[in-house]
Structures are given as structure tokens and as C-alpha cells.
Coordinates of C-alpha atoms and ligand atoms in Angstrom, one line a residue:
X1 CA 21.7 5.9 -45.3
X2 CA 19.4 5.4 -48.6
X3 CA 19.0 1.5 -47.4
X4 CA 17.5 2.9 -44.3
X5 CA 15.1 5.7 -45.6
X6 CA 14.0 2.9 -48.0
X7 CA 13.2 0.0 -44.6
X8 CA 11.9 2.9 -42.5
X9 CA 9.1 4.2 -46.0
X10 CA 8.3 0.4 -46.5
X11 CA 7.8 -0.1 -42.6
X12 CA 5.8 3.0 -42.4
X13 CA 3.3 1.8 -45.7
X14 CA 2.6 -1.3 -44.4
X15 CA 1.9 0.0 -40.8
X16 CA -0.7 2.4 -42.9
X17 CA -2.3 -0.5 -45.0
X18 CA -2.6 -2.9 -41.5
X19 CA -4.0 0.4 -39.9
X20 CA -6.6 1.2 -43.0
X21 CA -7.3 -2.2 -43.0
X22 CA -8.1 -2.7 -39.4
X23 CA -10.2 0.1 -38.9
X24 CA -12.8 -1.8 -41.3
X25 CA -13.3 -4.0 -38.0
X26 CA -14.8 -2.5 -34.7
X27 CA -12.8 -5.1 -32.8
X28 CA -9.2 -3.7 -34.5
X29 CA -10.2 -0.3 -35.1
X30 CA -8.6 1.7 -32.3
X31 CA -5.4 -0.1 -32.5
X32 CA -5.5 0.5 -36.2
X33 CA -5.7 4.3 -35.9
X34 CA -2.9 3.9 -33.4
X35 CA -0.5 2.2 -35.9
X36 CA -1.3 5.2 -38.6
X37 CA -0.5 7.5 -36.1
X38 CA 2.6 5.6 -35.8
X39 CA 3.3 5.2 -39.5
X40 CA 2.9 8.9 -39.8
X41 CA 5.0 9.7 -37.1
X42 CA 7.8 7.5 -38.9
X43 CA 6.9 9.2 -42.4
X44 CA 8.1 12.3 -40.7
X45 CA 11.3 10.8 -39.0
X46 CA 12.1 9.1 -42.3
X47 CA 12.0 12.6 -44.3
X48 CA 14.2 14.0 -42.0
X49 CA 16.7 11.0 -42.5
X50 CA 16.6 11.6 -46.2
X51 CA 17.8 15.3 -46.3
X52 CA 20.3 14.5 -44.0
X53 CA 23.6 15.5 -45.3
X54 CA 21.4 17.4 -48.6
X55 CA 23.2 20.6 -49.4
X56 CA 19.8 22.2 -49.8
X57 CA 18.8 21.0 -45.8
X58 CA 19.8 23.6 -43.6
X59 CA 19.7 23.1 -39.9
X60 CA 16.9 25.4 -39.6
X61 CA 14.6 23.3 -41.7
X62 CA 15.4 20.8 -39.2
X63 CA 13.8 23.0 -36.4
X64 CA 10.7 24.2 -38.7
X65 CA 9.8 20.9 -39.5
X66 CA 10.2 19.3 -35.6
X67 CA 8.2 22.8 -34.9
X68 CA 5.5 22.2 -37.2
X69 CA 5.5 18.6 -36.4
X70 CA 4.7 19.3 -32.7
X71 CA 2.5 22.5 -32.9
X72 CA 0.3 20.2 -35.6
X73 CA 0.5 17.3 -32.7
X74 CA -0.4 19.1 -30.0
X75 CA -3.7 21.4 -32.1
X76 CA -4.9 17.9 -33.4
X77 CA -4.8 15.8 -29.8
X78 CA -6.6 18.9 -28.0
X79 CA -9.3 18.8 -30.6
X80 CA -9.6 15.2 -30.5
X81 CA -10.2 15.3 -27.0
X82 CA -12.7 18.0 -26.9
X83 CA -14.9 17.1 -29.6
X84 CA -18.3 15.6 -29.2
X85 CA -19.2 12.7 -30.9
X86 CA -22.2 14.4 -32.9
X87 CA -19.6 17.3 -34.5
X88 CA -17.6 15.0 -35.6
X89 CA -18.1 15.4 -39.5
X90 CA -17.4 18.6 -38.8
X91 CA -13.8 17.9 -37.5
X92 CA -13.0 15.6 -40.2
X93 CA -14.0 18.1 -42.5
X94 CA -11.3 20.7 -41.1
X95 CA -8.8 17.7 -40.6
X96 CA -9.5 17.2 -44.9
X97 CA -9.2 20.8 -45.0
X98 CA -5.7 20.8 -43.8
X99 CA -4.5 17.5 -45.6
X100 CA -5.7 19.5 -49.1
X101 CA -3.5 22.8 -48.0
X102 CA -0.5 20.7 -47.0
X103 CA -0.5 19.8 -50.6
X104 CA -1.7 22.7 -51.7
X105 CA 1.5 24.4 -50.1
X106 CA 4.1 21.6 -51.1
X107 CA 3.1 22.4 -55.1
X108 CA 3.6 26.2 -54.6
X109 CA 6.8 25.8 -53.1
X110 CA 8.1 23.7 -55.7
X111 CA 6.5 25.7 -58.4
X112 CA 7.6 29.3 -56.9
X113 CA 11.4 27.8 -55.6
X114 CA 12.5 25.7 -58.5
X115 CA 15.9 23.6 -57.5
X116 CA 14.8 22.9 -54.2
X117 CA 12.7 20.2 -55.2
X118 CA 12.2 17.5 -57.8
X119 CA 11.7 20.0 -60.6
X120 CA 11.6 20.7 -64.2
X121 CA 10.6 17.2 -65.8
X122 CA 7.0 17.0 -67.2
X123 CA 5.4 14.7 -64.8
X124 CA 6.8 16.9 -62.2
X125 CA 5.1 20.3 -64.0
X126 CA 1.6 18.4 -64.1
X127 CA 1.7 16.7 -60.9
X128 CA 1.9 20.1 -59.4
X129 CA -0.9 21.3 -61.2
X130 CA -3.0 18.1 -60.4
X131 CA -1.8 19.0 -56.9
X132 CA -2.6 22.4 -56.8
X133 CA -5.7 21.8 -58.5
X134 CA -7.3 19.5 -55.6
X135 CA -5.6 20.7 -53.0
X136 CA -7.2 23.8 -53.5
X137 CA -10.3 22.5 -54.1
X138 CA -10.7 20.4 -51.0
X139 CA -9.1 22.8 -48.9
X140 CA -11.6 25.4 -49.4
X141 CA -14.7 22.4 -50.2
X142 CA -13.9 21.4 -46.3
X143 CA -13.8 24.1 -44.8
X144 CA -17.4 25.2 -46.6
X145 CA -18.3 22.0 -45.5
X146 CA -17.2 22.2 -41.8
X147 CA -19.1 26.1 -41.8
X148 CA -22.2 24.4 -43.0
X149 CA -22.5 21.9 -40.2
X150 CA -21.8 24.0 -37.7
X151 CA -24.1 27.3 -38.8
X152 CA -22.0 29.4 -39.5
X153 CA -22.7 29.2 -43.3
X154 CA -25.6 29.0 -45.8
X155 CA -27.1 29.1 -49.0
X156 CA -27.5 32.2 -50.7
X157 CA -31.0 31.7 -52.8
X158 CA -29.1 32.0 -56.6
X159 CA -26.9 29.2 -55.7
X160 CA -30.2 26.6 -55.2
X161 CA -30.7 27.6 -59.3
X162 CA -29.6 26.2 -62.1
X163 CA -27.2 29.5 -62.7
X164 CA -24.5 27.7 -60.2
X165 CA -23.9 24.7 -62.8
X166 CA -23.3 27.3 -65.2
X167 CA -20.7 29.3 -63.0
X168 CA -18.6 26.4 -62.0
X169 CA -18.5 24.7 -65.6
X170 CA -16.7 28.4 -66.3
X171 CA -14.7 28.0 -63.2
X172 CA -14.1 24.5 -64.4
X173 CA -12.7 25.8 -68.4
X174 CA -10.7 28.5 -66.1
X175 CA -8.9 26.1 -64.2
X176 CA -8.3 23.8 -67.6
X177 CA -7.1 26.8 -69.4
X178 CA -4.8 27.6 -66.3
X179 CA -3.8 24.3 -66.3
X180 CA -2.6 23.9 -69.5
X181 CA -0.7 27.7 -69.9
X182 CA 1.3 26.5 -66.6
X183 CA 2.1 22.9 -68.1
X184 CA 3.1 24.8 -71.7
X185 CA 5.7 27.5 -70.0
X186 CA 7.3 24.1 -67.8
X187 CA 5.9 25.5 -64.7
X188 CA 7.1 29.0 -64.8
X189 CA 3.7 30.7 -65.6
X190 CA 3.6 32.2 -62.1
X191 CA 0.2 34.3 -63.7
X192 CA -1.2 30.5 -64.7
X193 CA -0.5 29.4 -61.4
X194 CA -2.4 31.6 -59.0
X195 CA -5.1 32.0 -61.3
X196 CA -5.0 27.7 -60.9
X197 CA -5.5 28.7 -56.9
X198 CA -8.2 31.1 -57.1
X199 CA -10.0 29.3 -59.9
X200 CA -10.0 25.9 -58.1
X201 CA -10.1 27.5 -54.8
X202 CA -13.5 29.0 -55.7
X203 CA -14.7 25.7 -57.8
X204 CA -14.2 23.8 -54.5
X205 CA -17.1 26.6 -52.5
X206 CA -19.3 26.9 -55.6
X207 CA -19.4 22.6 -55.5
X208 CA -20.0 22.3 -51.6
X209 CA -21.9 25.4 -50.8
X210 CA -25.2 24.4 -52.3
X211 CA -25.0 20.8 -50.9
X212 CA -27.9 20.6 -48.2
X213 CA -26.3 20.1 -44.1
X214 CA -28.2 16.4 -44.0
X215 CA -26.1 15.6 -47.7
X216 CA -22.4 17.1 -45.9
X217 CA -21.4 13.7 -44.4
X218 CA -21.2 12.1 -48.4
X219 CA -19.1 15.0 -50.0
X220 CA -16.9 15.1 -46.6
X221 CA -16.0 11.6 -47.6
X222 CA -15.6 12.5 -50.9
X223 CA -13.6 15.4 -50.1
X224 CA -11.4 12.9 -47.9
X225 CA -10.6 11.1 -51.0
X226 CA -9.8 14.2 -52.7
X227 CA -7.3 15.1 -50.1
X228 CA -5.2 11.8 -50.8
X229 CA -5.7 12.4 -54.7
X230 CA -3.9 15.9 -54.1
X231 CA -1.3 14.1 -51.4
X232 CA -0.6 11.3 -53.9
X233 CA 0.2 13.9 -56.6
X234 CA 2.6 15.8 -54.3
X235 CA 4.2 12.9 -53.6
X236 CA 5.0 12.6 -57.0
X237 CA 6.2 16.5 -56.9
X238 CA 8.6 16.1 -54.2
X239 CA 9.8 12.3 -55.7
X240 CA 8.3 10.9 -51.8
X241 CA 6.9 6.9 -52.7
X242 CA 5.3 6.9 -49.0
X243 CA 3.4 9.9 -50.2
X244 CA 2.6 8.6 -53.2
X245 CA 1.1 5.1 -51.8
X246 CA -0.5 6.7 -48.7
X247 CA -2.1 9.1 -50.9
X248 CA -3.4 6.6 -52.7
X249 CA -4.9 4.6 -50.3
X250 CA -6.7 7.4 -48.5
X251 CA -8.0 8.5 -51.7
X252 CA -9.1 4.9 -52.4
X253 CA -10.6 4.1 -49.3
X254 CA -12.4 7.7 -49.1
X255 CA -14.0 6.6 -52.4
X256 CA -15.5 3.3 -51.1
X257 CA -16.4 4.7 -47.8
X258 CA -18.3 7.3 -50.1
X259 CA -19.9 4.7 -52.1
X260 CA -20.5 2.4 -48.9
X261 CA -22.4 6.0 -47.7
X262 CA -24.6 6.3 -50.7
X263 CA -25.8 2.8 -51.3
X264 CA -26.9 2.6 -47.0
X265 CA -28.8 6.0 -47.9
X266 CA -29.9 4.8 -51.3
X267 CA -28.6 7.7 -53.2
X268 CA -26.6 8.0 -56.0
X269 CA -23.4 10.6 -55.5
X270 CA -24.6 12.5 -58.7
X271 CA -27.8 13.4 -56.9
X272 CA -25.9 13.8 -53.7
X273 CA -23.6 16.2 -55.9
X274 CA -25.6 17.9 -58.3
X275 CA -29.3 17.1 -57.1
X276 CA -29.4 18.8 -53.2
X277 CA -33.2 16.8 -53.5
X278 CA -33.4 15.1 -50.4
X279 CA -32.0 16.8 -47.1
X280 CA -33.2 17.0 -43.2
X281 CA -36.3 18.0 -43.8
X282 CA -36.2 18.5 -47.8
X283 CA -39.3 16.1 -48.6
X284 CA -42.3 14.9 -47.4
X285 CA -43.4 13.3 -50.8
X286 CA -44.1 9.9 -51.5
X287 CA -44.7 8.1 -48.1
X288 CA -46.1 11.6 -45.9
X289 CA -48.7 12.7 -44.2
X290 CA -50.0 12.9 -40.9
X291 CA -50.3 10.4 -37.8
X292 CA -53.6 8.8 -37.2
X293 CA -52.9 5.6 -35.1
X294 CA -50.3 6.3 -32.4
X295 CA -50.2 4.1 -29.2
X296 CA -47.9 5.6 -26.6
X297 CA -47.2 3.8 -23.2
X298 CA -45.1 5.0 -19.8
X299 CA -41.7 4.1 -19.2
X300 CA -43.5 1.5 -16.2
X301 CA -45.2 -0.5 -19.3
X302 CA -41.6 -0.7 -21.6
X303 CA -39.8 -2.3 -18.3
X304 CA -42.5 -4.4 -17.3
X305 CA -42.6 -6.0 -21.5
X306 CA -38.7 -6.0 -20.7
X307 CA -38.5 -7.8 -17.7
X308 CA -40.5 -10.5 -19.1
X309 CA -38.1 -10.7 -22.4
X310 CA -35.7 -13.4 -23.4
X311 CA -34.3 -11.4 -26.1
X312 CA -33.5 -7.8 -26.5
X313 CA -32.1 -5.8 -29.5
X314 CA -31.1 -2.5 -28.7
X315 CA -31.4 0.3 -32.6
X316 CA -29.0 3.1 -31.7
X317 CA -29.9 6.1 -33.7
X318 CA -28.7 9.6 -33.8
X319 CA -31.0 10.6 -31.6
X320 CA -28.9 8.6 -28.9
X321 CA -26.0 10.4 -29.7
X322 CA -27.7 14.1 -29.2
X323 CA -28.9 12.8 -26.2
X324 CA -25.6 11.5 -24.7
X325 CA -27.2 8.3 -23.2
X326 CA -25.1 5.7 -24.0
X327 CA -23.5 5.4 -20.9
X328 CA -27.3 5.2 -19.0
X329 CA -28.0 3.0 -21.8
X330 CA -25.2 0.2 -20.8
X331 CA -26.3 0.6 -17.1
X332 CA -29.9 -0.8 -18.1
X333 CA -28.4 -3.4 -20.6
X334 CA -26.1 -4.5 -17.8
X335 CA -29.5 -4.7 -15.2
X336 CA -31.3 -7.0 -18.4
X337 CA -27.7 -8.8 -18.9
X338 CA -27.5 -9.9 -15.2
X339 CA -31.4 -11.0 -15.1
X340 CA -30.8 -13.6 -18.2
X341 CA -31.5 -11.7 -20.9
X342 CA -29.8 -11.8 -24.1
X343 CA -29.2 -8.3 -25.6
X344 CA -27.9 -7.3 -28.9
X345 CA -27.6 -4.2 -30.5
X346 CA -28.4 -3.5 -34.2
X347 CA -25.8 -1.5 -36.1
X348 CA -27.1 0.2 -39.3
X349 CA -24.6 1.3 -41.8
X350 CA -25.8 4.9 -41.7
X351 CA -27.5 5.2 -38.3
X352 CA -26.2 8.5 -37.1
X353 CA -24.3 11.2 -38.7
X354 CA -21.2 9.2 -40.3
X355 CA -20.6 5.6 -40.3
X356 CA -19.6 4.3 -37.5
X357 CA -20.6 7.0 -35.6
X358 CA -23.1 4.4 -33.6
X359 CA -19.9 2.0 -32.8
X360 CA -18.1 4.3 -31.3
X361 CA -20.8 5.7 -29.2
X362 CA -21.4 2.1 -27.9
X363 CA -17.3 1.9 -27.7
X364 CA -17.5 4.8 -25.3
X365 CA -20.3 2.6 -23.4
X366 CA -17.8 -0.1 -22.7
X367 CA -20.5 -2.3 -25.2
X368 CA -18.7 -5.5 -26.0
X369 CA -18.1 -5.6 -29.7
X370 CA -19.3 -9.0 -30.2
X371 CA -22.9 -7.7 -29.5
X372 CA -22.5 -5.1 -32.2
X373 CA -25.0 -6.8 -34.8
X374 CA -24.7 -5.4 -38.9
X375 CA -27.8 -5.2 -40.1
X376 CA -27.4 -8.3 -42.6
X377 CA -26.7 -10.3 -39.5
X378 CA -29.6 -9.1 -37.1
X379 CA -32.4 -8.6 -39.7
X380 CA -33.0 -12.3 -40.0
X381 CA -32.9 -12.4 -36.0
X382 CA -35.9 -10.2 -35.6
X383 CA -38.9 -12.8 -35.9
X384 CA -37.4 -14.7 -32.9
X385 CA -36.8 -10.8 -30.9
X386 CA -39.0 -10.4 -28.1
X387 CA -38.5 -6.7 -27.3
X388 CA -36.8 -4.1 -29.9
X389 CA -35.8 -0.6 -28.3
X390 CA -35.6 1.8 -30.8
X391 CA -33.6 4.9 -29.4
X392 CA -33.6 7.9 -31.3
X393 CA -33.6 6.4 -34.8
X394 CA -36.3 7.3 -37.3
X395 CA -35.3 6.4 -41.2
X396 CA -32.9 2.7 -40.7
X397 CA -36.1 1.4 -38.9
X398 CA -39.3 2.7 -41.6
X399 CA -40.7 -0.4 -42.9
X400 CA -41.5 2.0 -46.3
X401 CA -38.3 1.4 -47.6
X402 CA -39.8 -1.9 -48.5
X403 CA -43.1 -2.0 -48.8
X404 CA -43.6 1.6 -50.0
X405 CA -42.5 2.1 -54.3
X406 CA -43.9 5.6 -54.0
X407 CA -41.6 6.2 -51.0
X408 CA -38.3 8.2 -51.6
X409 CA -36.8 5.9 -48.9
X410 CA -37.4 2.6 -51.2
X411 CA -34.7 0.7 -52.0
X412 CA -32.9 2.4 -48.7
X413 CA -31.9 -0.9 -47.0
X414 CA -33.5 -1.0 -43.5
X415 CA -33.3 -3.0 -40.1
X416 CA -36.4 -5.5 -40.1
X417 CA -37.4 -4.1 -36.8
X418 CA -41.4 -4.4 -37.2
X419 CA -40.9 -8.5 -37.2
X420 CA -40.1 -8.7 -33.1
X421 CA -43.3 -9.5 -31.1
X422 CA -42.8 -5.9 -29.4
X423 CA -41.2 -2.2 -30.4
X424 CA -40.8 0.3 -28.2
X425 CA -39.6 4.0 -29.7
X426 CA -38.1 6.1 -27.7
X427 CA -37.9 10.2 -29.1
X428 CA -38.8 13.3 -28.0
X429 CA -41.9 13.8 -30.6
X430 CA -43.5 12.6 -33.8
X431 CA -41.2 15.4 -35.8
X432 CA -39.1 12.9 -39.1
X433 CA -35.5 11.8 -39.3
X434 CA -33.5 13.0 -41.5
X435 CA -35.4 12.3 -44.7
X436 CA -38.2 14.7 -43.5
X437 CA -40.9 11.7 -44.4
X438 CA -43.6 9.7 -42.2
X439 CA -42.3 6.7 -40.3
X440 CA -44.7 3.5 -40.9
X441 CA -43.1 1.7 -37.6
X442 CA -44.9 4.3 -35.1
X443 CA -48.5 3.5 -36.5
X444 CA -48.2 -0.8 -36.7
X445 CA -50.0 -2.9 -33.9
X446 CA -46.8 -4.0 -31.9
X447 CA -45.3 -0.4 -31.7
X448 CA -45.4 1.7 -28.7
X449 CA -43.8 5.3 -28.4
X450 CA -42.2 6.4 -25.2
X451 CA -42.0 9.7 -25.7
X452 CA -39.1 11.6 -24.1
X453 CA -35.2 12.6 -24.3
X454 CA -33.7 9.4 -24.8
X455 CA -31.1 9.9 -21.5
X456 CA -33.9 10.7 -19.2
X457 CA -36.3 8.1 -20.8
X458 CA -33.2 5.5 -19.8
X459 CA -32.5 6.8 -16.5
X460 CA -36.4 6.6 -15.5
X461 CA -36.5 3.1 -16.9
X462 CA -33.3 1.8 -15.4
X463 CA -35.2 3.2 -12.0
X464 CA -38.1 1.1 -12.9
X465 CA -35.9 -2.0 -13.7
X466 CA -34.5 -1.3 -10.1
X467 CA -37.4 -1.1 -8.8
X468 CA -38.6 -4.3 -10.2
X469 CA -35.6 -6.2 -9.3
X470 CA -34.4 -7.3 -12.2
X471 CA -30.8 -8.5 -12.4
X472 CA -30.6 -8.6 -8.8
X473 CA -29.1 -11.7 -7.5
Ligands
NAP501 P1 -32.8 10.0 -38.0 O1 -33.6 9.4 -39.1 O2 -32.2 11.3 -38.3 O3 -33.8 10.2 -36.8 C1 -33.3 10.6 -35.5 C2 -34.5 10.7 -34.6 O4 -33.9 11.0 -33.3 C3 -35.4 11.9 -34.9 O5 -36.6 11.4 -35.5 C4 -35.6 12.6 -33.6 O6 -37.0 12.6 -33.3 C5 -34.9 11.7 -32.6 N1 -34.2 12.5 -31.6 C6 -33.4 13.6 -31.7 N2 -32.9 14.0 -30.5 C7 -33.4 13.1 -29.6 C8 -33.2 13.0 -28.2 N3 -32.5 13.9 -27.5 N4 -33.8 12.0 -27.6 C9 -34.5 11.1 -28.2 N5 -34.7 11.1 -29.6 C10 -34.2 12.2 -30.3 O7 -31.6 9.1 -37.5 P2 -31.2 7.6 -37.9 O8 -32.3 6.7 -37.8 O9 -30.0 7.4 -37.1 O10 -30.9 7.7 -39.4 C11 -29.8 8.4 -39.9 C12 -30.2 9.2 -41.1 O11 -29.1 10.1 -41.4 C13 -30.4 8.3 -42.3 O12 -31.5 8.8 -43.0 C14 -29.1 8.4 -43.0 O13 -29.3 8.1 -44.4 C15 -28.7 9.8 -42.8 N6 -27.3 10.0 -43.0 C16 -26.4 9.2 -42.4 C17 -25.1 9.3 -42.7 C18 -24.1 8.3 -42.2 O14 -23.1 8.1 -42.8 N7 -24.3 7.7 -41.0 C19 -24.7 10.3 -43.5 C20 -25.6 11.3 -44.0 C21 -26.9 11.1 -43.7 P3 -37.6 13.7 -32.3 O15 -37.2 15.0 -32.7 O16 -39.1 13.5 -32.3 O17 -37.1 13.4 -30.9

């Protein structure tokens, strides 16, 4: 029996590490998050295997945890389905939410029923309070996180001042002097160990409630990590090693995917953190100003510069995803497609909401992946581009990121968009992306604006493309 908890915890980690490690790929990435499901599913069968025959595993844990298992299954497939793309930070922010009290709840159990789990030894006493410690804190940090995006939540004015550092450093000293009472009485401390909860459980809103809505993506990845920390560290409480290495690679992976977030946005996670400087709309500093050379042109003009392209690069932006047009947007690729023309499309790190939020918009489209362009790999196409569509994305195409030091966008990396012979941007209005500043791109020679919702903008020009003929035999 132990041989085969031990083959089915190693088969389940390395169906985690091949799924983690696929998802880095566009290609992979859905069969990927089918082989974690999978390796989860197994984590779960393979628990059950090991208390089999345990005096302490009654019959009736059997049914709470097939119970659980399936009520969790069921809630987490419906929501799948039903979210839109553009909320989902949101519903990885409540997904965190619910790793961080799943740990949260696996430390109190073993700190409030001592014998039913791995108890008593000193790396079990501080690997429940490492456990309750950022459980807590990420359980209530996501769920601040998942009220902010969605409006239900916001800043009260004191906690934009200074006075917040000062009342989470107290939190902070109130959670270490917690900590060290409940480590000191061997985990008995019941008093130490709810004042743990609260004091972390309020550390965890004090840290995320100030963060502006634009920022939320960053600490939800953070707050990912986190949630592996605190399942790592109750893996260690309950003696689970497939805990223990999951844990670890979520909370590994969460950290690079937060640092792969701040470098495509050019901030540092200590101004993401502790700054709140730069959110939608937050500054119009360095690089602002008003718009005093526009040319706009009529959806006729952009599919009459189309038909005559040889090369087209598509720049997906959020704006595309609030506008639901990717699917009207493959229907005109596929008219250029037939007619000869190459198309790519150019995939920047950030574009969007979360990364890959833009690849799996196109994914929906049925785009093939191998014209999903990085930005490293399209930037040096641009020169040799005869038509760039720019469709609802504002900041991963301003040229000022380069060419502007004053700029809080400088150092931002950026798609090279301004080299094709023509741009055509399609948004509603001249109103900023994200970073709230003036966009160079609309003002240069070779830009056009075609002003409009991007899904009706696309529908009238695939009618003009019809009505042109192109890509019909
Ligand atoms: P963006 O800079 O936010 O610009 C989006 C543009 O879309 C807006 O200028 C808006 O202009 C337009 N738009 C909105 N709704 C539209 C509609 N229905 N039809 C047509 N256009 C519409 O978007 P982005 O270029 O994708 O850049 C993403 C930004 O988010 C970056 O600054 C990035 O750093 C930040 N960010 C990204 C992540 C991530 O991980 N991906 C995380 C946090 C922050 P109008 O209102 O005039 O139409």
C-alpha cells in the first residue's frame, strides 16, 4: 500500500511540472492545464489511499472528502465556463483566495485537534504558523483584490497616506509577536493563534486595499505565489511531499510570472507594492498633453491600404477584448489570408489585463498559434510590414517608451509598430490606456485613427473587404 501512495505522489508531481511547464508555450498550454487537472485529481485519490486502513480515517471522512471534492468540481467548472475573458483576474483572484483558506484551514485543524495529524515536533509548530500566517493573508488579500476589480470595493482616503505603512508595520510586530508566543507554548497557545488569524488576516486587506485597480493584476500574481508558500507549508504540517513540491512550484512560478509582469510594465514590485504611483488614469506627467495632429480616415480608406498589402500584423489590445471581436476579427484575417496576404499578429507581454490574456482571446478565434508573434520576434519584422492594425491597444504601441526619458513609460519595452509603411488604430476615442499618458503613435505621418468599437469597426470593414472582393477565388 505505501509503494503505491509513493508511484501515484511521484506520478501526480511530474504530471504538475509537465503541466506548469507546458503552459509557458501557447502551443501546449491547454493540454498542460488538462494534465494538472489530472495531477490534482490523483493528489486527491492518492490521499484517500494513504488513510486507508488509518485508525484515525473514519468512513465518514471518506464521504466529506468525495463530497468536498465534487461540490469544489462542479462550483470551479460552472465558473470557468461563465466567465468572460476580461474578468478573468478577478476569478483568479477568488480561485487564490480559496487555495490560501484551504491552508489556512488545514493549520487550524492540526493546531486546534492535536493527534490527528503530524503534530507536536518543532517544524510541525512553525510550519503551521508559516501556514496560518499566509494563508490568511492571501485569503483575505484576494478576495480585496477580486472586490476591487469588480467595484465593489475602494479606497477609503486615510489609506492613500502614509498612516497605512504605519498600521500594517504594527499589524506586522502583532503577527511576529503571535508567532513566536504560539511556537514557545508548542502550538498550544490557542489565544496566539487566532490572534495569528486576525492579525494576518487584516495585514493581507491593509497590503491590497490601497493598490490602485490598473496595479491588481501584479499583486494577484503575487498573491498566487503566496497561496503555494502557505500550501507548501501545510504540506509540511500534514507530512504530504506532493504538497510540499506543488506548493513550491506554484509559489515559484507565481513569483516569476510576477517579475515577468513588472519588467513588460517597467515597474518595480516595490513601487507596485508600496508606491500605488501609476494606475489607469493615475498620471499624465512626463509625455502629456493634448492632441494637435490627428488624421482619421473611414473604414473604406483602411480596406482599400489593406487590399493592396503583402504583409499584415494584427496588435491585439485590451480594447479587443472589451469589445469581443475576436471572432469578427479572424473572419477578416481569413478574407486577407485567402487573397495572399501574409498576416501576423503581435503578442505583447502585457497587452491586456494579464498575460496571456491576448493568446487566449486569439485561441478562442481559432488563430493558428504559429502566427502568434512575441514582441522580440515581430519588432524586427516591422520595417518590411506594409499595414499594422492596431485594435484597441494604447501603451505596448507608444513610441515614448523609447524616445521619450521624461516619459513614465520609458524603459517600458514596446512593439516597434511606427516602422510599417502604414498604421491604422482602431478605438473608440483619443481617451489613454492604462497609464493615463499621451500616445505619440496617433500624431506620426503614417498613422490613421479609425475611430469606433473595435467589433463594429471589424464587421464594417470585413463588409468593405467583401465588397471589394478580396479573397474571393
Ligand atoms: P491599454 O493601454 O489599456 O489601452 C486600451 C485601449 O483600448 C484604450 O486606449 C481604449 O481607448 C481602447 N478601447 C477600449 N474599449 C474599446 C473598444 N470597445 N473598442 C475599441 N477600442 C477600445 O491596453 P494595452 O495596449 O493592451 O496595454 C495594456 C496595459 O495594461 C499596459 O499598460 C500594461 O502595462 C497594463 N497592464 C497589463 C497587465 C498584464 O499582465 N497584461 C497587468 C497590469 C497592467 P478608447 O477608450 O479611446 O476606445
Amino acid at each position: 500500500m505505501e509503494f503505491l501512495n509513493y508511484a501515484i505522489d511521484l506520478v501526480a508531481v511530474l504530471l504538475l511540472a509537465l503541466g506548469i511547464k507546458g503552459l509557458s508555450k501557447v502551443r501546449s498550454a491547454r493540454s498542460a492545464n488538462q494534465l494538472a487537472a489530472v495531477a490534482m485529481a490523483l493528489a486527491v485519490i492518492g490521499l484517500l489511499f494513504s488513510y486507508l486502513g488509518t485508525p484515525s480515517f473514519s468512513g465518514q471522512a471518506w464521504i466529506w472528502i468525495i463530497v468536498g471534492s465534487l461540490v469544489g468540481g462542479v462550483l470551479g467548472a460552472i465558473t470557468a465556463q461563465r466567465v468572460p475573458m476580461t474578468s478573468m483576474p478577478e476569478t483568479v483572484a477568488l480561485f487564490n483566495g480559496c487555495g490560501g483558506m484551504s491552508s489556512l484551514l488545514v493549520a487550524l485543524a492540526a493546531a486546534l485537534f492535536p493527534g490527528t495529524l503530524d503534530d507536536g515536533t518543532l517544524v510541525a509548530v512553525v510550519s503551521i504558523v508559516i501556514s496560518v500566517f499566509v494563508g490568511s493573508i492571501t485569503f483575505t488579500g484576494s478576495i480585496v483584490a477580486m472586490a476591487k476589480l469588480q467595484g465593489w470595493l475602494s479606497t477609503p482616503p486615510w489609506m492613500q497616506s502614509k498612516v497605512r505603512h504605519l498600521v500594517n508595520i504594527a499589524l506586522a510586530v502583532v503577527c511576529l509577536v503571535a508567532a513566536i508566543k504560539l511556537i514557545g507554548s508548542d502550538g498550544s497557545s490557542q489565544g496566539a493563534l487566532w490572534l495569528l488569524v486576525i492579525a494576518s488576516g487584516l495585514l493581507g486587506v491593509g497590503v491590497t486595499l490601497p493598490i490602485g485597480g490598473a496595479d491588481m493584476p501584479v499583486v494577484i500574481s503575487l498573491l498566487n505565489s503566496y497561496s503555494g508558500v502557505a500550501a507548501a507549508a501545510a504540506g509540511f504540517v500534514v507530512g504530504s511531499q506532493l504538497l510540499i513540491v506543488a506548493g513550491a512550484m506554484v509559489g515559484a512560478a507565481g513569483l516569476i510570472l510576477t517579475q515577468v509582469m513588472c519588467d513588460g510594465m517597467n515597474r518595480s514590485l516595490v513601487s507596485v507594492l508600496f508606491g500605488g504611483a501609476l494606475g489607469a488614469g493615475a498620471s499624465t506627467a512626463g509625455g502629456g498633453g493634448e492632441y494637435t495632429n490627428i488624421t482619421s480616415c473611414s473604414v473604406e480608406e483602411c480596406a482599400l491600404t489593406l487590399e493592396a498589402a503583402e504583409r499584415v500584423v494584427i496588435v491585439p489590445g485590451y480594447g479587443l477584448a472589451v469589445a469581443q471581436a475576436q471572432h469578427t476579427l479572424r473572419e477578416v484575417t481569413r478574407s486577407l489570408e485567402a487573397a495572399g496576404i501574409q498576416v501576423d499578429y503581435a503578442i505583447h507581454p502585457v497587452a491586456g489585463r494579464m498575460p496571456g490574456h491576448m493568446n487566449v482571446l486569439l485561441a478562442e478565434a481559432d488563430v493558428p498559434y504559429e502566427q502568434l508573434k512575441e514582441m522580440d520576434v515581430i519588432n524586427p519584422d516591422f520595417p518590411a510590414t506594409d499595414v499594422v492594425l492596431v485594435l484597441g491597444a494604447n501603451d505596448v504601441v507608444n513610441p515614448q517608451a523609447k524616445n521619450d526619458p521624461n516619459s513614465p513609460l520609458y524603459g517600458m519595452p514596446v512593439l516597434d509598430v511606427q516602422q510599417a509603411r502604414t498604421v491604422f488604430v482602431v478605438k473608440r476615442g483619443m481617451s489613454a490606456g492604462y497609464s493615463g499618458i499621451k500616445n505619440d503613435l496617433f500624431e506620426l505621418a503614417n498613422t490613421s485613427m479609425v475611430f469606433g468599437d473595435a467589433k463594429k469597426v471589424l464587421g464594417d470593414l470585413l463588409g468593405e473587404l467583401k465588397e471589394l472582393g478580396v479573397g474571393k477565388k
